[in-house]
XYZ file of C-alpha atoms in Angstrom:
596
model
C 177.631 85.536 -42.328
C 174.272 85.051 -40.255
C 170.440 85.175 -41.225
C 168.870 86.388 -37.586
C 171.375 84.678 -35.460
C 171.845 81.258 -37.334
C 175.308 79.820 -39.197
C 174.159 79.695 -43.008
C 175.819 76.762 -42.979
C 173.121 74.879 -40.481
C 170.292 76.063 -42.635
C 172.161 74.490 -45.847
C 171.474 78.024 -47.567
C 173.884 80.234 -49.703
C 173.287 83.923 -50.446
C 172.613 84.819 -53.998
C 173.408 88.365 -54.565
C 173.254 91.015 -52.304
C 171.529 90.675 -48.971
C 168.792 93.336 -49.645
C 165.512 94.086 -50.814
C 164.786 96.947 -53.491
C 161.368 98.834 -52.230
C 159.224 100.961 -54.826
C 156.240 102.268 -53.544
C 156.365 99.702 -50.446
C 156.935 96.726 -52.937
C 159.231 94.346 -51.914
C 160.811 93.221 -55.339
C 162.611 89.853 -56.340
C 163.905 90.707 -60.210
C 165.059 86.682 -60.095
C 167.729 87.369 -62.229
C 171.620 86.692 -61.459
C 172.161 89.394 -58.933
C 168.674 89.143 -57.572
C 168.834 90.293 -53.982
C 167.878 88.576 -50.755
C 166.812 84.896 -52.517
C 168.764 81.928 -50.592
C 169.561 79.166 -52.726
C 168.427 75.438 -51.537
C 169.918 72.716 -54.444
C 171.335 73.526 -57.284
C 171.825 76.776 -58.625
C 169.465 78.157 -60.972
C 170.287 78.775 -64.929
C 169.436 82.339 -66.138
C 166.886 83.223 -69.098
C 165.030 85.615 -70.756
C 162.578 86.957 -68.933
C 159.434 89.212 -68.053
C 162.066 92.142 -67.581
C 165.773 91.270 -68.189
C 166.838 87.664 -67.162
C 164.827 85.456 -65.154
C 165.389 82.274 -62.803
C 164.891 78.708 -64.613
C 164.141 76.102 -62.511
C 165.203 72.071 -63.816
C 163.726 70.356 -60.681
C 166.505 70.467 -58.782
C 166.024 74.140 -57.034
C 163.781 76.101 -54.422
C 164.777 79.903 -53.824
C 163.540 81.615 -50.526
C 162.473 85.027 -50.041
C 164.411 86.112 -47.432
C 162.409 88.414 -45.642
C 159.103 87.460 -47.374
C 157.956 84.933 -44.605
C 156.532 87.488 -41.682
C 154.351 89.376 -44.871
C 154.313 93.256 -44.591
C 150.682 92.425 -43.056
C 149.394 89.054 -42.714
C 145.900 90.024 -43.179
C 146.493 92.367 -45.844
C 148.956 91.563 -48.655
C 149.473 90.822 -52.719
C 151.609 88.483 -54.100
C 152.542 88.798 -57.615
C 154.586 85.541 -59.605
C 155.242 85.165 -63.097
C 155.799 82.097 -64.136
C 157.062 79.892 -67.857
C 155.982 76.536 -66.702
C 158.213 74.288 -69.254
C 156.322 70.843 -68.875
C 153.303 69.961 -67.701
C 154.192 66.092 -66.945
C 154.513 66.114 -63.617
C 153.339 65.759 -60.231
C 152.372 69.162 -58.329
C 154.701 71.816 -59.036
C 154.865 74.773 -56.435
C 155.177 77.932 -57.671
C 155.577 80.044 -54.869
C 155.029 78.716 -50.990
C 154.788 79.141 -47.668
C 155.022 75.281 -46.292
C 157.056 73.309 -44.249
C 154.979 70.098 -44.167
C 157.624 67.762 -42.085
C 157.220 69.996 -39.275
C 153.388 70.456 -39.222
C 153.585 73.870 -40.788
C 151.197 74.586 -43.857
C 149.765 77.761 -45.133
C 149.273 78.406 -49.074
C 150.651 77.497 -52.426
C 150.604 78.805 -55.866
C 150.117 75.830 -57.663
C 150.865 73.789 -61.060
C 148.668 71.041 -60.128
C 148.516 67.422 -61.887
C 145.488 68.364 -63.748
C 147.894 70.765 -65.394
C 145.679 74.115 -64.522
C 146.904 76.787 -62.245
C 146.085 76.753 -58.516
C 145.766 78.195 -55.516
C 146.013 76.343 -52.126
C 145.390 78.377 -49.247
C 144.541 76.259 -45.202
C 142.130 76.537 -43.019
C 140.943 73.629 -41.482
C 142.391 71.515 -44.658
C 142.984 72.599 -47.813
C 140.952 75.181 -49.810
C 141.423 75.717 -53.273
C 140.389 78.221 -55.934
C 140.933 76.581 -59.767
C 142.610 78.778 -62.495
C 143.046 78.024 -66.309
C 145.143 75.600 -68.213
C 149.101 76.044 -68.395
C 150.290 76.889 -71.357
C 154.258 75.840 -71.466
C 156.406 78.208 -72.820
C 153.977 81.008 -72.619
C 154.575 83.618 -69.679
C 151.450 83.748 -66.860
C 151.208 86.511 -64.033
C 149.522 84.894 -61.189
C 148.369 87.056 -58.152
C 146.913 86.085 -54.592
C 144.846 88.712 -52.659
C 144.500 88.377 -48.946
C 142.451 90.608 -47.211
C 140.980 90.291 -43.608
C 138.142 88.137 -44.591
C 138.812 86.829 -48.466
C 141.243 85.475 -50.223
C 141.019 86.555 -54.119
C 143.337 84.604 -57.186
C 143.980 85.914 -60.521
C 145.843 84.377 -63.404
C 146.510 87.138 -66.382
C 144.651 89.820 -65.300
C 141.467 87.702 -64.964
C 139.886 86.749 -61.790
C 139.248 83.347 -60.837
C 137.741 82.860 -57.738
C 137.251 83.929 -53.792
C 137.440 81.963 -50.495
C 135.439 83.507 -47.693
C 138.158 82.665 -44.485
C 138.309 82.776 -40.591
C 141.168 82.177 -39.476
C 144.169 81.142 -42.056
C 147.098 79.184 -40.858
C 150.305 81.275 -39.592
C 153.533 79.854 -39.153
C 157.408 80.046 -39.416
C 157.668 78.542 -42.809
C 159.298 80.506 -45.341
C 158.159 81.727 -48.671
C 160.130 79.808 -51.396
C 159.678 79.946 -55.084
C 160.390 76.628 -57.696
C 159.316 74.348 -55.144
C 159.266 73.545 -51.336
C 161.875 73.670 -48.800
C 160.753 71.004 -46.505
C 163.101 71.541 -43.894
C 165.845 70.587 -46.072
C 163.954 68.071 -48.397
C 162.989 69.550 -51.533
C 159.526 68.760 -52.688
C 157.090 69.903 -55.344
C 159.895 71.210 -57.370
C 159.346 73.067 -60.573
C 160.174 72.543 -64.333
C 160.186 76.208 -65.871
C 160.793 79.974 -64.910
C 160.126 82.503 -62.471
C 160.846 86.268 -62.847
C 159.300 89.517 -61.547
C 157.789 87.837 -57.839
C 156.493 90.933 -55.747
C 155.168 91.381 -52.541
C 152.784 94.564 -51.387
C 152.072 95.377 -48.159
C 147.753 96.099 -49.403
C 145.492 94.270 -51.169
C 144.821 95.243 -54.649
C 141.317 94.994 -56.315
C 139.997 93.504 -59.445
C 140.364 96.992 -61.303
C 143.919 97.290 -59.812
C 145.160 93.989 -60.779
C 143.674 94.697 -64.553
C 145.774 97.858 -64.346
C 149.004 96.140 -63.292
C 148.484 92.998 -65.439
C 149.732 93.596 -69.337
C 150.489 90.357 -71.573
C 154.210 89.119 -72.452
C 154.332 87.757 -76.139
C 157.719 86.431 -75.595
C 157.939 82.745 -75.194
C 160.666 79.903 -73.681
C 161.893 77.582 -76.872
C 161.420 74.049 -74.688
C 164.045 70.976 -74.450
C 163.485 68.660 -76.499
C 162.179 65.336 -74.641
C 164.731 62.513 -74.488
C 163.942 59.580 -76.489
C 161.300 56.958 -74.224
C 161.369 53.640 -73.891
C 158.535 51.334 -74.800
C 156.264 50.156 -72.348
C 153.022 50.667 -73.546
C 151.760 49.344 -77.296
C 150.861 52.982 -78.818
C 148.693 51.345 -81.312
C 146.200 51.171 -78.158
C 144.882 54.294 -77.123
C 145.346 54.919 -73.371
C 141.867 55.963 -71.697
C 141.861 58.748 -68.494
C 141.262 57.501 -65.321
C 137.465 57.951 -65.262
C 137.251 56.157 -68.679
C 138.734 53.467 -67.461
C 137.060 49.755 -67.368
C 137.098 47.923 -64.306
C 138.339 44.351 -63.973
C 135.274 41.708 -63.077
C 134.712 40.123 -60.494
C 136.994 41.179 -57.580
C 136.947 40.743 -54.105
C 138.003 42.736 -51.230
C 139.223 42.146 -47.780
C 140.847 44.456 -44.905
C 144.135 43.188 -43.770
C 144.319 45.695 -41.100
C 142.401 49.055 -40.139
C 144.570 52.051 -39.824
C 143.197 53.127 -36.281
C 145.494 55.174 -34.267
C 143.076 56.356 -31.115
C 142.978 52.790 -30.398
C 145.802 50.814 -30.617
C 148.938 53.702 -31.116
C 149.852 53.670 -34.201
C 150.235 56.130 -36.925
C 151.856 54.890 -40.077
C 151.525 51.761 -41.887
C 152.958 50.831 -45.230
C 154.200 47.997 -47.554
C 152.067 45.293 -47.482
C 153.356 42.032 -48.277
C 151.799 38.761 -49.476
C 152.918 35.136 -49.624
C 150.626 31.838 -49.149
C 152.693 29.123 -47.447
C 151.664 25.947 -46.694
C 147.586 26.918 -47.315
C 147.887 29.807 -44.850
C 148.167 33.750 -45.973
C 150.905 35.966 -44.343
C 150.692 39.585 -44.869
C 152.667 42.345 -43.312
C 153.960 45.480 -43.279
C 155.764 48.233 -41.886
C 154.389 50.285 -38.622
C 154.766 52.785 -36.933
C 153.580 54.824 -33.473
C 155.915 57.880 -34.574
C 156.184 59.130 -37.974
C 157.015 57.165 -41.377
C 161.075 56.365 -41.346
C 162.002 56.719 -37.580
C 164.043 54.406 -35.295
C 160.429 52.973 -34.245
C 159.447 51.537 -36.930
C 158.299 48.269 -36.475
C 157.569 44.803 -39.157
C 154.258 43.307 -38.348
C 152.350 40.269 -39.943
C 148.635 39.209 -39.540
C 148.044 35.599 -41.113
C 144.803 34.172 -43.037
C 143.735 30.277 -43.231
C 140.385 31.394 -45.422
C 142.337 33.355 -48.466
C 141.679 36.522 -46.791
C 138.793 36.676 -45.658
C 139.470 37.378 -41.883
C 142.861 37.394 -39.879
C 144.419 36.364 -37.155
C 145.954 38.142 -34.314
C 148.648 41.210 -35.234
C 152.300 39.903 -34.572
C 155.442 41.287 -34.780
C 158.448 39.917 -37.562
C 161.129 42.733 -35.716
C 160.243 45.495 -33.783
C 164.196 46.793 -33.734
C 165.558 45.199 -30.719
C 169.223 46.438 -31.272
C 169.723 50.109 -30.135
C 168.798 52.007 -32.649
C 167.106 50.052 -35.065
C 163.969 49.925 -37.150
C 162.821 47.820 -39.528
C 160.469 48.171 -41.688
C 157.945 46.800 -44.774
C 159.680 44.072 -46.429
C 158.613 40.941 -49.046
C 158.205 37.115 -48.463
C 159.596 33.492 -50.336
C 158.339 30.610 -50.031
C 160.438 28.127 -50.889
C 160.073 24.333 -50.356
C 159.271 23.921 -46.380
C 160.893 27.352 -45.679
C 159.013 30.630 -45.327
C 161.538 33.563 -45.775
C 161.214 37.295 -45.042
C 163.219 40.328 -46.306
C 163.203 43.763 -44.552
C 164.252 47.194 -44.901
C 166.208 48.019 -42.108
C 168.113 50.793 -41.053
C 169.211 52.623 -38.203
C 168.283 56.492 -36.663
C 166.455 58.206 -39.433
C 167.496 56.075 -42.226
C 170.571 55.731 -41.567
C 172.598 52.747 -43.079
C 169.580 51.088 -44.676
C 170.135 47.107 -45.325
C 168.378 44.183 -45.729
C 167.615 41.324 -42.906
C 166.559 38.490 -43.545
C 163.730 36.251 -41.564
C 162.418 32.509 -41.234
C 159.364 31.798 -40.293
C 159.350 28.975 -37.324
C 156.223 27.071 -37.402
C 156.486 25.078 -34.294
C 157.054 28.081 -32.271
C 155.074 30.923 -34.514
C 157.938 32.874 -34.675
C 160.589 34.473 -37.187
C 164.209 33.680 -36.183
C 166.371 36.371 -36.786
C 169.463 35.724 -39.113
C 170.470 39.356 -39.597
C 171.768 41.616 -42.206
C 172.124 39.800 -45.757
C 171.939 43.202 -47.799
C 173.978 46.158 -47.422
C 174.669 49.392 -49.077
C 171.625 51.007 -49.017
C 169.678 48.169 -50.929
C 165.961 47.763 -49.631
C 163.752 44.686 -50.864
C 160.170 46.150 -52.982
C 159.087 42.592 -54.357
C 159.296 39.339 -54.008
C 162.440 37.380 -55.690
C 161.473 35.626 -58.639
C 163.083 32.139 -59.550
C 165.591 32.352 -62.971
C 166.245 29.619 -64.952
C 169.830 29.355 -63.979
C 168.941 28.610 -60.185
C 168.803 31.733 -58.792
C 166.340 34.243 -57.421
C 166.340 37.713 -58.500
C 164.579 40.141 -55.970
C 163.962 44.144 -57.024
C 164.533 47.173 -54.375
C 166.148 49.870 -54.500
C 169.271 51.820 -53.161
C 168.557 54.266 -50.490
C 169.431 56.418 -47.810
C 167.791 59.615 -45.550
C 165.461 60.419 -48.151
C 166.227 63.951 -50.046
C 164.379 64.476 -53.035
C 166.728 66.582 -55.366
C 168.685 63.084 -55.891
C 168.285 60.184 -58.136
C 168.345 57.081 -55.659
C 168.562 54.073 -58.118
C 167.054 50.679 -58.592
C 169.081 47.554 -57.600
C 168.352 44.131 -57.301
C 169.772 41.318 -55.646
C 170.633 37.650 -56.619
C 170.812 34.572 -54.256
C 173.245 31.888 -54.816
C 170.782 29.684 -55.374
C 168.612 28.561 -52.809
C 171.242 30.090 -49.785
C 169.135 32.795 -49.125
C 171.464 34.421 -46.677
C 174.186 35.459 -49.509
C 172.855 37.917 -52.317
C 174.631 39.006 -54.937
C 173.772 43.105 -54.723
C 173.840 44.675 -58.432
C 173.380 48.487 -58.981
C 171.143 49.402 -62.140
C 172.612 52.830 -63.691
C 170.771 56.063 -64.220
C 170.019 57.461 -67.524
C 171.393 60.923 -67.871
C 168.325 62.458 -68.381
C 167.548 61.467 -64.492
C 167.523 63.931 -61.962
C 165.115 62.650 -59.590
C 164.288 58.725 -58.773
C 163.377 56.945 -55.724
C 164.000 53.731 -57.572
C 161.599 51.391 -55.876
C 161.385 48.826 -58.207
C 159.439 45.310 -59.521
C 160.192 42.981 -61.906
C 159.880 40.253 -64.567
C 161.741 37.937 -66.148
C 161.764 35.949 -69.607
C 164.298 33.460 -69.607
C 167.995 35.275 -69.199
C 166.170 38.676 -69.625
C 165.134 40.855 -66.966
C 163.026 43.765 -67.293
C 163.250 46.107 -64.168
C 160.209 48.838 -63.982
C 160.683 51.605 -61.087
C 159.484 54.640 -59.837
C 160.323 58.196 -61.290
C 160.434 61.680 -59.372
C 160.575 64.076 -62.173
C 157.767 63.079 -64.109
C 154.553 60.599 -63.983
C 156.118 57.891 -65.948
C 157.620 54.335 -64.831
C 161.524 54.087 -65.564
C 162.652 50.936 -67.774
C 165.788 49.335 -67.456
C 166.512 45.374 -68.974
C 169.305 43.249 -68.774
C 169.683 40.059 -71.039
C 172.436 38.101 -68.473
C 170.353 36.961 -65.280
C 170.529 40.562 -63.923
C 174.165 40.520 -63.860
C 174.903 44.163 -65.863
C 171.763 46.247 -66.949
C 171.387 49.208 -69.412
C 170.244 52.261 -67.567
C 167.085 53.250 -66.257
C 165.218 54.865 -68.904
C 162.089 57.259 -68.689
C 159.297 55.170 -70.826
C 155.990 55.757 -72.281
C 154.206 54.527 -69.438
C 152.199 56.927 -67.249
C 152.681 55.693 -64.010
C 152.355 57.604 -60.375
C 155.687 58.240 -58.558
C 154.508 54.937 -55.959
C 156.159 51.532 -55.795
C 155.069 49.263 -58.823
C 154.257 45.426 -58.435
C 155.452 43.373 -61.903
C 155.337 39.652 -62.943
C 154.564 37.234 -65.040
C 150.965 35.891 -64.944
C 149.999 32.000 -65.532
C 148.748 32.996 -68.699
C 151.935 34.383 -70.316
C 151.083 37.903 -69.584
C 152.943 40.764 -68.095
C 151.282 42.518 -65.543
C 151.906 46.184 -63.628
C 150.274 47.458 -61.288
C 150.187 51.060 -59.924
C 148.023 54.205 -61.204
C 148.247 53.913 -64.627
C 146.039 56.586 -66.622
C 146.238 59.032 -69.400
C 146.456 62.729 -68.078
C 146.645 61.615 -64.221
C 149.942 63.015 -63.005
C 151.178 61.279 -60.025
C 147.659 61.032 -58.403
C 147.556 57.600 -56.414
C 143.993 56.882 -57.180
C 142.600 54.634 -58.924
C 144.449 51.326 -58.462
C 145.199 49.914 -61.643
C 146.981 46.859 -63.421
C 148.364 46.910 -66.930
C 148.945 44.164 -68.476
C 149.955 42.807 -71.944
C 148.702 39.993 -74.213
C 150.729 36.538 -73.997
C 154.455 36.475 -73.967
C 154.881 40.227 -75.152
C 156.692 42.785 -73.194
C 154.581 45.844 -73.670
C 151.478 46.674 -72.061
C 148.638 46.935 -73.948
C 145.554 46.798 -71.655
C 144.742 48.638 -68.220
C 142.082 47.980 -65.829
C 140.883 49.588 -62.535
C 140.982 47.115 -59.522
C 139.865 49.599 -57.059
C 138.580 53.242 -57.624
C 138.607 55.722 -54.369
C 134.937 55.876 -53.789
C 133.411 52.261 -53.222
C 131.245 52.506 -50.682
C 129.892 49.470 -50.584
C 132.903 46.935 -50.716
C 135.154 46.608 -47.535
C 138.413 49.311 -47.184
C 138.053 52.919 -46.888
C 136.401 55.360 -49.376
C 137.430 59.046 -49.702
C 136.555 61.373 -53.110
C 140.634 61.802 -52.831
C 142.669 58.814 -51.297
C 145.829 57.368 -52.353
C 146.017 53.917 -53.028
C 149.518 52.854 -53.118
C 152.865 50.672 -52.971
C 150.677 47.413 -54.345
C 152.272 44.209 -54.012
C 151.007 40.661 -55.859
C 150.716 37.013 -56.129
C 149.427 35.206 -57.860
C 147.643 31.679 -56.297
C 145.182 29.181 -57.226
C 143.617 30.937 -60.447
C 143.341 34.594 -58.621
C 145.837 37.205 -58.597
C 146.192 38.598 -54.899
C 146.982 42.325 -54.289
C 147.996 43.949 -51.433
C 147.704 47.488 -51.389
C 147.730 50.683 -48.788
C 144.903 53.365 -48.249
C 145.278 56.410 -46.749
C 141.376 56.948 -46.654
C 141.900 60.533 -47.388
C 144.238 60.965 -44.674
C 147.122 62.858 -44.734
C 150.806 61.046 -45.410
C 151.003 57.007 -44.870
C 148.449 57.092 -42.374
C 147.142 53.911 -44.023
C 144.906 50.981 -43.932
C 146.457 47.748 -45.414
C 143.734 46.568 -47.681
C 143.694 43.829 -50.281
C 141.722 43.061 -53.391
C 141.478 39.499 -54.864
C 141.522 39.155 -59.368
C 140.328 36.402 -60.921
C 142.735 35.534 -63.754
C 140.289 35.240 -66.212
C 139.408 38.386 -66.145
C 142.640 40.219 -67.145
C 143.036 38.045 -70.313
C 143.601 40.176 -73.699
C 143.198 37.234 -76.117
């Protein structure tokens, strides 16, 4: 079978149903149900519940339905969209509701949304985003959400109520389909949804308030939720966890620009990863760069270096720029070791294909990094920096990738020198809870004598993922969701002078995977819970150096700690779209993160 010309097969799509649309009154109708016509399945195939009318579609994450047929709109200036939707949790980051994005290929128009704040909203672009807020989710409960366009407004309406109007020019209008339960992003899932859909209808008009009142009646009936899976501890409960705004800020630090994202000038468009190591008095950072977009073959790994702690930087130089056919490499982390100055990369080749690990030492007569090749295979990709173990070895964190896809659980890995031969690495897999669906297991850690406590990056929900091991990293229990709120970024762990464990990320109550602000956690002496978090950098601060935005992220941290300060590296989108980043740095006194 074809859809307009193209194998089903290309498109990674399967029919559900029959290919047809049932019309009442000019309504194009999607029941959602197990025979519901002309939906085209993208990931895993849907469960079936009890819904509005009959059965409806429940969504674990994992699946996006298209409308076939929905994407041209009866008339694009004229049109009602009607969605009911059972969200089932409210711990997570966005979750699309219904959508007509593609944002890999430049092609963005609206979304219903379940945003972080965990109210109902709608997205619709022109010129950027525009928004119109709704109410708070309730999970479990049924809500009928409706968008109005008409020539010249754009109306939304949650249960019968409305809750706002954009006055618009001229909306976006593009190819993308309309999906439901998430976004297909050109074959990458993203936003996915936790919950049901049932009932989704599409009218060629646009209905007024007194007609939407008309069609809207309540639906008492309600989802019985899964119960959550036991969590891990990371955070001391007996503290209460403040929201971001409530949060205290850490004294006394210090910020410095490592290098100013600035594409009209010198070409390039993503930057990411920043690295930190002080060798030898002197400062290296780098990270990965790009003149294309974030995880092609021209990627490139670029240091700057410091001889006044940050405060200014030398010339931009390049680690690896790929010279092999086909390669890029990309962000990586430092060692320092003795007289040697080590570097790590991701690597891989394509459009992350056959990610790996080189490895890099720095040649101070000449200024240069001689090449020694791939040290790490099978996917694994360095996040911190190793960390010395008390039997001889280093440990370093990553995680196991390959061409990102969202809908998977990519887990965290680390690998262990034989001791201070840093070009053999011992490469040991860390093994995914059950309850797992989604990871990009980017990970940092810490160690206390033979144990190992590995913190990564979740995709299903806002929380970090615990794993531990109590043998030098050799075997590991799996990576468990914990109590942590943490945004879906790459952590940066350790082990302060002090005795106390530090993360840091976004950690806040009620933030959702919002990058903003930049936080670290940290626990009192020798314990292994958190009990304490402070802001190190907040997205408006106007007048310290970096970019300010009212909505930035400020991500994939990385730190050391030297000479009584802890040193973080950080990125900063400024409010840009993607990793269009600055590489930006803030400097901690360690006196100010004590608990005691």
């Amino acid at each position: 079978m074809h859809l307009f010309g193209t194998p089903l097969r290309a498109l990674l799509l399967v029919v559900i149903g029959n290919v047809s649309i049932t019309f009442a009154e000019d309504t194009a109708r999607w029941s959602m149900d197990s025979s519901s016509p002309n939906t085209l399945l993208v990931g895993k195939t849907p469960a079936y519940r009890d819904g509005v009318e009959g059965h409806c579609s429940a969504f674990d994450g994992n699946t996006v339905l298209e409308l076939d047929g929905a994407s041209g709109l009866p008339d694009s200036k004229h049109f009602t969209l009607v969605v009911w939707v059972n969200p089932h949790t409210l711990n997570r980051n966005q979750q699309a509701i219904a959508a007509k994005n593609r944002y890999s290929l430049g092609e963005r128009e609206w979304t219903l949304m379940l945003d972080t704040d965990r109210r109902f909203r709608l997205y619709v672009r022109e010129e950027g985003w525009r928004t119109i807020s709704g109410p708070d989710a309730r999970p479990g409960s049924w809500h009928q959400l409706i968008f109005v366009r008409n020539a010249n407004e754009i109306t939304f309406y949650v249960d019968g109520e409305k809750q706002g109007e954009l006055s618009i020019n001229a909306l976006a209008t593009t190819n993308a389909p309309v999906t439901v339960g998430g976004v297909n992003d050109n074959g990458n899932l993203r936003q996915t949804l936790v919950g049901a859909i049932d009932e989704v209808q599409l009218l060629p008009k646009s209905l007024t308030e007194a007609d939407v009142k008309q069609f809207y009646r309540p639906v008492t009936s309600k989802h019985a939720l899964p119960e959550p899976p036991q969590l891990e501890t990371l955070w001391d409960e007996s503290e209460a966890l403040p929201t971001a705004s409530n949060l205290t800020p850490a004294d006394d630090v210090k910020f410095h620009v490592i290098q100013t994202w600035n594409e009209p000038v010198d070409g390039y468009r993503f930057l990411h990863g920043v690295a930190l190591q002080f060798h030898r008095g002197r400062l290296f950072a780098s990270f990965g760069h790009n003149q294309g977009d974030e995880n092609t073959v021209t990627e490139e790994a670029h240091y700057r270096i410091s001889d006044d702690q940050g405060m200014s930087w030398g010339p931009l130089h390049i680690i690896d720029h790929g010279e092999e056919e086909n390669l890029a490499v990309s962000h990586g982390v430092f060692l320092s070791e003795g007289n040697s100055l080590w570097a790590f990369h991701g690597s891989y080749y394509g459009r992350m294909e056959d990610i790996h690990t080189r490895a890099y030492r720095y040649d101070e007569n000449s200024d240069q990094w001689t090449p020694l090749g791939r040290v790490i295979g099978e996917g694994f990709w360095p996040m911190n920096q190793p960390v010395r173990m008390e039997d001889g070895n280093w440990i370093m964190p990553g995680l196991l990738g390959k061409r990102y896809d969202s809908n998977q659980a990519f887990p965290a890995a680390v690998a262990i020198s034989h001791g201070n031969h840093f070009e053999k690495w011992d490469l040991v897999r860390i093994p995914v809870d059950k309850n797992i669906h989604q990871m990009w297991g980017e990970s940092s850690l810490w160690v206390s004598g033979e144990n190992v406590f590995n913190v990564s990056r979740f995709g299903d929900d806002a929380k970090a993922l615990l794993a531990t091991s109590d043998d030098y990293g050799r075997t590991w229990s799996p990576s468990k969701i914990s109590n942590l709120p943490m945004a879906t970024s790459k952590p940066a762990a350790g082990v302060l002078s002090t005795g106390q464990r530090y993360l840091v990320c976004t950690t806040a109550a009620e933030n959702g995977g919002r990058r903003m602000p930049l936080t670290i956690a940290i626990s009192r002496p020798g314990e292994n819970v958190f009990s304490k978090v402070l802001v190190l950098r907040r997205a408006m601060q106007p007048n310290a150096p970096g970019e300010s935005a009212k909505r930035l992220s400020l991500s994939y941290p990385y730190a050391i700690e030297h000479d009584g300060h802890l040193y973080v590296g950080y990125s900063n989108n400024g409010g840009r779209s993607a990793n269009l980043n600055s590489a930006e740095m803030a400097v901690v006194p360690i006196e100010s993160l004590r608990t005691d």
